[in-house]
CSV table of C-alpha atoms and ligand atoms in Angstrom, one decimal:
chain,number,residue,atom,x,y,z
A,587,MET,CA,0.1,0.2,-0.1
A,588,ILE,CA,1.3,3.6,-0.7
A,589,ALA,CA,2.3,5.3,2.4
A,590,PRO,CA,0.5,8.4,3.0
A,591,SER,CA,1.9,11.6,1.8
A,592,ASP,CA,1.7,15.2,3.2
A,593,ILE,CA,0.4,18.4,1.6
A,594,ALA,CA,3.7,19.4,-0.1
A,595,ASP,CA,4.1,16.0,-1.8
A,596,ALA,CA,0.5,16.1,-3.0
A,597,VAL,CA,0.8,19.7,-4.5
A,598,ALA,CA,4.0,18.7,-6.0
A,599,ALA,CA,2.6,15.7,-7.6
A,600,LEU,CA,-0.2,17.8,-9.2
A,601,ARG,CA,2.1,20.4,-10.4
A,602,ALA,CA,4.0,17.5,-12.1
A,603,GLY,CA,0.9,16.2,-13.8
A,604,LEU,CA,0.6,13.1,-11.7
A,605,LEU,CA,-2.3,11.8,-10.0
A,606,VAL,CA,-3.1,12.3,-6.1
A,607,ILE,CA,-5.7,10.5,-3.7
A,608,LEU,CA,-7.5,13.6,-2.2
A,609,PRO,CA,-10.1,13.3,0.7
A,610,THR,CA,-13.0,15.5,0.6
A,611,GLU,CA,-15.9,15.6,3.2
A,612,THR,CA,-18.3,13.7,0.6
A,613,VAL,CA,-16.1,10.8,-0.7
A,614,TYR,CA,-12.3,10.3,-1.6
A,615,GLY,CA,-11.2,11.9,-5.0
A,616,LEU,CA,-8.7,11.1,-7.6
A,617,ALA,CA,-7.1,14.4,-8.2
A,618,ALA,CA,-5.4,16.0,-11.4
A,619,ASP,CA,-4.5,19.3,-12.5
A,620,ALA,CA,-7.7,20.2,-14.5
A,621,VAL,CA,-5.7,22.5,-17.1
A,622,ASP,CA,-3.2,19.6,-18.0
A,623,PRO,CA,-5.0,17.3,-20.6
A,624,ARG,CA,-2.3,14.5,-20.3
A,625,ALA,CA,-2.9,14.7,-16.5
A,626,VAL,CA,-6.8,14.4,-17.2
A,627,ALA,CA,-6.2,11.4,-19.8
A,628,ALA,CA,-4.3,9.7,-17.0
A,629,LEU,CA,-7.1,10.1,-14.7
A,630,TYR,CA,-9.8,8.7,-17.0
A,631,ALA,CA,-7.5,5.7,-17.7
A,632,ALA,CA,-6.9,5.0,-14.0
A,633,LYS,CA,-10.6,5.1,-13.5
A,634,GLY,CA,-11.3,3.0,-16.4
A,635,ARG,CA,-14.2,5.4,-17.5
A,636,PRO,CA,-15.8,3.8,-20.5
A,637,SER,CA,-16.6,7.3,-21.9
A,638,PHE,CA,-15.4,10.7,-21.3
A,639,ASN,CA,-17.8,11.9,-18.5
A,640,PRO,CA,-17.0,15.5,-17.4
A,641,LEU,CA,-15.3,16.1,-14.3
A,642,ILE,CA,-15.7,18.4,-11.4
A,643,ALA,CA,-13.1,21.3,-10.9
A,644,HIS,CA,-12.5,21.7,-7.4
A,645,VAL,CA,-10.9,25.2,-6.3
A,646,ALA,CA,-10.2,26.7,-2.9
A,647,ASN,CA,-12.9,29.6,-2.9
A,648,LEU,CA,-15.3,31.5,-4.7
A,649,ALA,CA,-12.6,33.8,-6.3
A,650,GLY,CA,-11.1,30.6,-7.9
A,651,ALA,CA,-14.6,29.5,-9.1
A,652,GLU,CA,-15.2,32.8,-10.7
A,653,ALA,CA,-11.8,32.4,-12.7
A,654,ILE,CA,-13.1,29.3,-14.5
A,655,ALA,CA,-16.9,29.9,-14.7
A,656,HIS,CA,-19.5,32.7,-15.4
A,657,PHE,CA,-21.6,33.1,-12.2
A,658,ASP,CA,-24.8,35.2,-12.1
A,659,ASP,CA,-26.9,36.0,-8.9
A,660,ARG,CA,-28.6,32.6,-8.5
A,661,ALA,CA,-24.9,30.9,-8.7
A,662,ARG,CA,-23.6,33.2,-6.3
A,663,ALA,CA,-26.4,32.9,-3.9
A,664,LEU,CA,-26.0,29.0,-3.8
A,665,ALA,CA,-22.2,29.4,-3.6
A,666,LYS,CA,-22.9,31.7,-0.6
A,667,ALA,CA,-25.3,29.2,1.2
A,668,PHE,CA,-23.4,26.0,0.6
A,669,TRP,CA,-19.8,26.7,0.1
A,670,PRO,CA,-17.4,25.5,1.3
A,671,GLY,CA,-19.5,22.1,1.1
A,672,PRO,CA,-21.1,19.3,-0.7
A,673,LEU,CA,-22.5,21.2,-3.6
A,674,THR,CA,-21.4,21.3,-7.2
A,675,ILE,CA,-22.5,24.0,-9.6
A,676,VAL,CA,-22.7,23.4,-13.2
A,677,LEU,CA,-22.0,27.0,-15.2
A,678,PRO,CA,-21.1,28.2,-18.5
A,679,ALA,CA,-17.2,28.0,-18.7
A,680,LYS,CA,-14.7,30.5,-19.3
A,681,ASP,CA,-12.6,29.7,-22.4
A,682,GLY,CA,-9.4,27.7,-21.8
A,683,ALA,CA,-9.9,27.8,-18.0
A,684,VAL,CA,-10.2,24.3,-17.8
A,685,SER,CA,-9.0,21.5,-20.2
A,686,ASP,CA,-11.6,20.5,-22.8
A,687,LEU,CA,-11.0,16.8,-21.8
A,688,ALA,CA,-11.9,17.8,-18.3
A,689,ARG,CA,-15.2,19.1,-19.4
A,690,ALA,CA,-15.6,16.3,-21.9
A,691,GLY,CA,-16.0,19.2,-24.6
A,692,LEU,CA,-19.1,20.7,-23.2
A,693,ASP,CA,-19.4,24.5,-23.0
A,694,THR,CA,-20.1,24.1,-19.4
A,695,VAL,CA,-18.0,23.5,-16.2
A,696,ALA,CA,-18.9,21.8,-12.9
A,697,VAL,CA,-17.2,23.7,-9.9
A,698,ARG,CA,-17.1,22.7,-6.3
A,699,VAL,CA,-15.3,24.1,-3.0
A,700,PRO,CA,-14.8,21.3,-0.6
A,701,SER,CA,-14.8,21.9,2.9
A,702,HIS,CA,-12.4,19.2,3.9
A,703,PRO,CA,-9.4,20.9,5.5
A,704,LEU,CA,-6.8,18.8,3.5
A,705,ALA,CA,-8.6,19.3,0.5
A,706,HIS,CA,-8.6,23.0,1.0
A,707,ALA,CA,-5.1,23.0,2.0
A,708,VAL,CA,-4.1,21.4,-1.4
A,709,LEU,CA,-6.3,23.6,-3.3
A,710,ALA,CA,-5.3,26.8,-1.8
A,711,ALA,CA,-1.6,25.8,-2.3
A,712,PHE,CA,-2.1,24.6,-5.8
A,713,ALA,CA,-4.0,27.8,-6.7
A,714,GLY,CA,-5.7,26.3,-9.9
A,715,PRO,CA,-8.6,24.1,-10.7
A,716,VAL,CA,-8.1,20.3,-9.7
A,717,ALA,CA,-10.3,17.5,-11.4
A,718,ALA,CA,-11.2,15.1,-9.0
A,719,PRO,CA,-13.8,12.4,-9.7
A,720,SER,CA,-14.6,9.7,-6.8
A,721,ALA,CA,-11.6,7.6,-6.5
A,722,ASN,CA,-13.2,4.4,-7.4
A,723,ARG,CA,-12.8,2.5,-10.7
A,724,SER,CA,-15.6,3.3,-12.9
A,725,GLY,CA,-19.0,1.6,-11.7
A,726,ARG,CA,-17.9,0.7,-8.4
A,727,PRO,CA,-19.0,2.4,-4.9
A,728,SER,CA,-17.3,5.4,-4.2
A,729,PRO,CA,-14.6,5.1,-1.4
A,730,THR,CA,-15.3,6.9,1.9
A,731,ARG,CA,-12.1,5.5,3.6
A,732,TYR,CA,-8.3,5.8,2.9
A,733,GLN,CA,-7.5,2.1,2.5
A,734,ASP,CA,-10.6,1.8,0.2
A,735,ALA,CA,-9.6,4.6,-2.1
A,736,VAL,CA,-6.0,3.2,-2.2
A,737,GLU,CA,-7.2,-0.3,-2.9
A,738,GLU,CA,-9.4,1.3,-5.8
A,739,THR,CA,-6.9,3.6,-7.8
A,740,GLY,CA,-3.8,4.1,-5.5
A,741,ARG,CA,-1.6,2.0,-7.7
A,742,ALA,CA,-2.1,4.9,-10.4
A,743,CYS,CA,-1.2,7.7,-7.9
A,744,ALA,CA,2.2,9.4,-7.0
A,745,ALA,CA,0.4,10.9,-3.7
A,746,ALA,CA,-2.2,9.8,-1.3
A,747,LEU,CA,-3.7,12.0,1.4
A,748,ASP,CA,-5.1,10.2,4.7
A,749,GLY,CA,-8.0,12.3,5.8
A,750,GLY,CA,-9.9,9.9,7.8
A,751,ALA,CA,-13.4,8.7,6.9
A,752,CYS,CA,-15.5,10.9,4.9
A,753,ALA,CA,-18.1,12.9,7.1
A,754,VAL,CA,-20.9,12.9,4.7
A,755,GLY,CA,-20.2,9.8,2.8
A,756,LEU,CA,-22.3,10.6,-0.5
A,757,GLU,CA,-21.2,12.8,-3.2
A,758,SER,CA,-22.0,16.3,-3.7
A,759,THR,CA,-25.4,17.4,-5.1
A,760,VAL,CA,-24.8,18.5,-8.8
A,761,VAL,CA,-27.0,21.6,-9.8
A,762,SER,CA,-26.9,23.2,-13.0
A,763,VAL,CA,-27.4,27.0,-13.2
A,764,LEU,CA,-28.2,27.7,-16.7
A,765,SER,CA,-31.3,29.0,-18.3
A,766,GLU,CA,-32.9,27.2,-15.4
A,767,VAL,CA,-31.8,25.7,-12.0
A,768,ALA,CA,-32.0,21.9,-12.0
A,769,ILE,CA,-30.5,19.1,-9.9
A,770,LEU,CA,-28.5,16.7,-12.4
A,771,ARG,CA,-27.3,14.2,-9.4
A,772,PRO,CA,-29.0,14.4,-5.9
A,773,GLY,CA,-26.5,14.4,-3.2
A,774,ALA,CA,-25.5,15.7,0.2
A,775,VAL,CA,-27.3,18.9,-0.1
A,776,THR,CA,-31.1,18.2,-0.3
A,777,ARG,CA,-33.7,19.5,-2.8
A,778,ALA,CA,-35.6,21.5,0.0
A,779,GLN,CA,-32.1,23.2,1.0
A,780,ILE,CA,-31.5,24.2,-2.6
A,781,GLU,CA,-35.1,25.4,-3.2
A,782,ALA,CA,-34.9,27.5,0.1
A,783,VAL,CA,-32.3,29.6,-1.6
A,784,VAL,CA,-33.5,29.7,-5.5
A,785,GLY,CA,-37.1,28.8,-5.3
A,786,PRO,CA,-38.7,25.7,-7.0
A,787,LEU,CA,-36.5,23.7,-9.3
A,788,ALA,CA,-37.1,22.5,-13.1
A,789,GLU,CA,-36.8,18.8,-14.0
A,790,ALA,CA,-33.4,18.0,-15.3
A,791,ALA,CA,-33.5,17.1,-19.0
A,792,GLU,CA,-33.2,13.4,-19.9
A,793,ASP,CA,-29.9,13.8,-21.9
A,794,GLY,CA,-27.4,11.1,-21.4
A,795,HIS,CA,-24.2,13.5,-21.5
A,796,ARG,CA,-25.7,16.3,-19.4
A,797,SER,CA,-27.3,14.2,-16.8
A,798,PRO,CA,-24.5,12.7,-14.5
A,799,GLY,CA,-24.2,9.1,-13.5
A,800,ARG,CA,-26.6,7.7,-15.9
A,801,LEU,CA,-25.1,4.4,-16.6
A,802,THR,CA,-27.1,1.5,-15.9
A,803,ARG,CA,-25.1,-0.1,-13.0
A,804,HIS,CA,-23.3,2.4,-11.1
A,805,TYR,CA,-21.9,2.7,-7.5
A,806,ALA,CA,-22.3,-1.3,-7.7
A,807,PRO,CA,-20.5,-3.7,-5.6
A,808,SER,CA,-19.9,-7.3,-7.1
A,809,ALA,CA,-22.9,-8.8,-5.5
A,810,PRO,CA,-26.4,-8.0,-6.9
A,811,VAL,CA,-28.3,-5.5,-4.9
A,812,ARG,CA,-32.1,-6.2,-3.9
A,813,LEU,CA,-34.1,-3.2,-2.9
A,814,ASP,CA,-37.1,-2.7,-0.4
A,815,ALA,CA,-36.2,-5.8,1.4
A,816,GLU,CA,-38.1,-6.8,4.6
A,817,ARG,CA,-35.5,-9.4,5.6
A,818,ALA,CA,-32.6,-11.5,4.0
A,819,GLU,CA,-33.3,-14.8,2.0
A,820,PRO,CA,-30.8,-17.4,2.8
A,821,GLY,CA,-27.4,-16.5,1.3
A,822,GLU,CA,-28.1,-12.9,1.6
A,823,VAL,CA,-26.6,-10.1,3.5
A,824,PHE,CA,-29.3,-7.8,5.1
A,825,LEU,CA,-28.6,-3.9,5.2
A,826,GLY,CA,-30.9,-2.6,7.5
A,827,PHE,CA,-32.4,0.8,8.3
A,828,GLY,CA,-34.1,1.7,11.7
A,829,PRO,CA,-34.9,-0.8,14.6
A,830,GLY,CA,-34.7,-4.4,13.9
A,831,ALA,CA,-32.5,-7.3,13.2
A,832,ALA,CA,-29.9,-6.7,10.3
A,833,ASP,CA,-26.4,-7.9,9.3
A,834,LEU,CA,-25.5,-4.4,9.0
A,835,ASN,CA,-27.6,-1.5,10.0
A,836,LEU,CA,-27.2,1.8,8.1
A,837,SER,CA,-28.7,3.5,11.0
A,838,PRO,CA,-30.6,1.7,13.8
A,839,SER,CA,-32.2,5.0,14.7
A,840,GLY,CA,-33.4,5.8,11.3
A,841,ASP,CA,-31.1,8.9,10.9
A,842,LEU,CA,-30.7,9.3,7.1
A,843,ALA,CA,-27.3,11.4,7.7
A,844,GLU,CA,-25.8,8.5,9.6
A,845,ALA,CA,-27.1,6.1,6.9
A,846,ALA,CA,-25.5,8.3,4.1
A,847,ALA,CA,-22.0,8.2,5.9
A,848,ASN,CA,-22.2,4.4,6.0
A,849,LEU,CA,-23.9,3.6,2.8
A,850,PHE,CA,-20.8,2.9,0.4
A,851,THR,CA,-18.6,1.4,3.4
A,852,PHE,CA,-21.4,-1.1,4.3
A,853,LEU,CA,-21.9,-2.1,0.8
A,854,ARG,CA,-18.2,-2.9,0.4
A,855,GLN,CA,-18.3,-4.7,4.0
A,856,ALA,CA,-21.6,-6.7,2.8
A,857,ASP,CA,-19.7,-7.6,-0.6
A,858,LEU,CA,-16.6,-9.0,1.2
A,859,ARG,CA,-18.9,-11.8,2.5
A,860,ALA,CA,-19.5,-13.0,-1.0
A,861,PRO,CA,-23.5,-13.1,-0.6
A,862,THR,CA,-25.9,-14.3,-3.2
A,863,ALA,CA,-27.3,-10.8,-2.8
A,864,ILE,CA,-27.2,-7.6,-0.7
A,865,ALA,CA,-30.8,-7.1,0.3
A,866,VAL,CA,-31.4,-3.5,1.7
A,867,ALA,CA,-34.3,-2.4,3.7
A,868,PRO,CA,-36.7,0.4,2.4
A,869,ILE,CA,-35.3,4.0,2.9
A,870,PRO,CA,-37.6,6.9,3.3
A,871,GLU,CA,-37.5,9.0,0.0
A,872,HIS,CA,-37.3,12.6,1.9
A,873,GLY,CA,-34.4,14.7,2.5
A,874,LEU,CA,-31.2,12.8,2.1
A,875,GLY,CA,-33.1,10.0,1.3
A,876,GLU,CA,-33.5,10.9,-2.3
A,877,ALA,CA,-29.7,10.7,-2.9
A,878,ILE,CA,-29.5,7.3,-1.1
A,879,ASN,CA,-32.2,5.9,-2.9
A,880,ASP,CA,-30.6,7.1,-6.1
A,881,ARG,CA,-27.3,5.6,-5.5
A,882,LEU,CA,-29.1,2.3,-4.2
A,883,ARG,CA,-31.2,2.2,-7.5
A,884,ARG,CA,-28.1,2.7,-9.6
A,885,ALA,CA,-26.1,0.0,-7.6
A,886,ALA,CA,-29.1,-2.4,-8.2
A,887,GLY,CA,-28.7,-1.7,-12.0
A,888,PHE,CA,-31.7,0.5,-12.7
A,889,VAL,CA,-31.7,2.9,-15.3
A,890,GLY,CA,-31.9,6.4,-13.9
B,434,TXA,O1,-18.7,14.7,-4.0
B,434,TXA,C1,-18.2,14.7,-5.2
B,434,TXA,O2,-18.8,15.5,-6.2
B,434,TXA,C2,-17.1,13.8,-5.6
B,434,TXA,C3,-15.7,14.5,-4.6
B,434,TXA,C4,-14.6,14.0,-5.0
B,434,TXA,O3,-15.7,15.9,-4.9
B,434,TXA,N1,-16.7,13.9,-6.8
B,434,TXA,C5,-17.4,13.2,-7.7
B,434,TXA,O4,-16.8,13.2,-9.0
B,434,TXA,O5,-18.5,12.6,-7.3
B,434,TXA,P1,-17.5,12.5,-10.2
B,434,TXA,O6,-16.8,12.6,-11.1
B,434,TXA,O7,-17.6,10.8,-9.6
B,434,TXA,O8,-19.0,12.9,-10.6
B,434,TXA,C6,-19.3,14.1,-11.2
B,434,TXA,C7,-20.5,14.2,-11.8
B,434,TXA,C8,-20.7,13.3,-13.1
B,434,TXA,O9,-21.8,12.4,-12.9
B,434,TXA,C9,-20.7,14.2,-14.2
B,434,TXA,O10,-21.6,13.7,-15.3
B,434,TXA,C10,-21.1,15.6,-13.6
B,434,TXA,O11,-20.7,15.6,-12.2
B,434,TXA,N2,-20.7,16.5,-14.4
B,434,TXA,C11,-19.5,17.2,-14.3
B,434,TXA,N3,-19.1,18.2,-15.1
B,434,TXA,C12,-20.5,18.3,-15.7
B,434,TXA,C13,-21.1,19.4,-16.7
B,434,TXA,N4,-20.3,20.3,-17.4
B,434,TXA,N5,-22.5,19.2,-16.7
B,434,TXA,C14,-23.1,18.1,-16.5
B,434,TXA,N6,-22.8,17.3,-15.4
B,434,TXA,C15,-21.4,17.4,-15.2
B,435,MG,MG1,-18.3,8.8,-9.1
């Protein structure tokens, strides 16, 4: 296993066009200089992404974000409400500020200011946009612990930062602020929280390239996933929610934030037992439940 690096090593690796495992408050990222197309190409290769799915440009603060994207009042209000934190905003890109490859050729760019102190320190020192998809190999659950990130893509990295377990455990919410405001990927910031800032949201267009994470099976362990299960069948591992018997309980008290933080780790742990299937208890659809159910449906192989 590659030894944990320090912030200076990580910044030097990014400057050299190499890959870095970077903890954030949501999930671990696999980071590269977003301006350097060769570094970004190496990043796609390390993940084994089947096609070029655009990447989030991570920056240290709003000024860094305004250097790469055109903000309007709605985008600034969202940034003020949720940054630093688990919201990604898709905006018109400024020409040449991020490589075409990182944007997958789109004229928009996804930007985010993470709140994790190590991510912030690296981004502040690097002083440029850093592309960082989740550090899993394509299609697998996102890593929320250092050792999981290293196991997934550590081999491709020149440096890896150990930031402990990710506090949120689910990816950022991706919201586009273009002619309309729409959620492209439900995530750690809920629909209600966003609507409290910008008013009622539009429905996201069903366009495979613009709507993120629309692959059939995504965030998936090796074992099949069975949803809305009341109990395990023989050979299955049961992932519970709320009171009652379970092999692993996402949150015995029925707390959605706790369930979100445990979700990907427990899918990995359940998978290690090589069950016939991972049976998952019903999760309520409100608040963070929208994002949890989105990830579970993708893990189970339903088209989004
Ligand atoms: O929490 C997170 O967002 C993590 C951490 C590491 O920051 N990152 C992450 O990145 O989840 P990734 O690459 O796994 O997911 C980024 C999502 C993709 O589904 C992609 O389609 C979408 O954001 N995206 C990126 N740029 C976009 C754009 N210009 N328009 C629409 N969607 C975009
Ligand atoms: Mg991902």
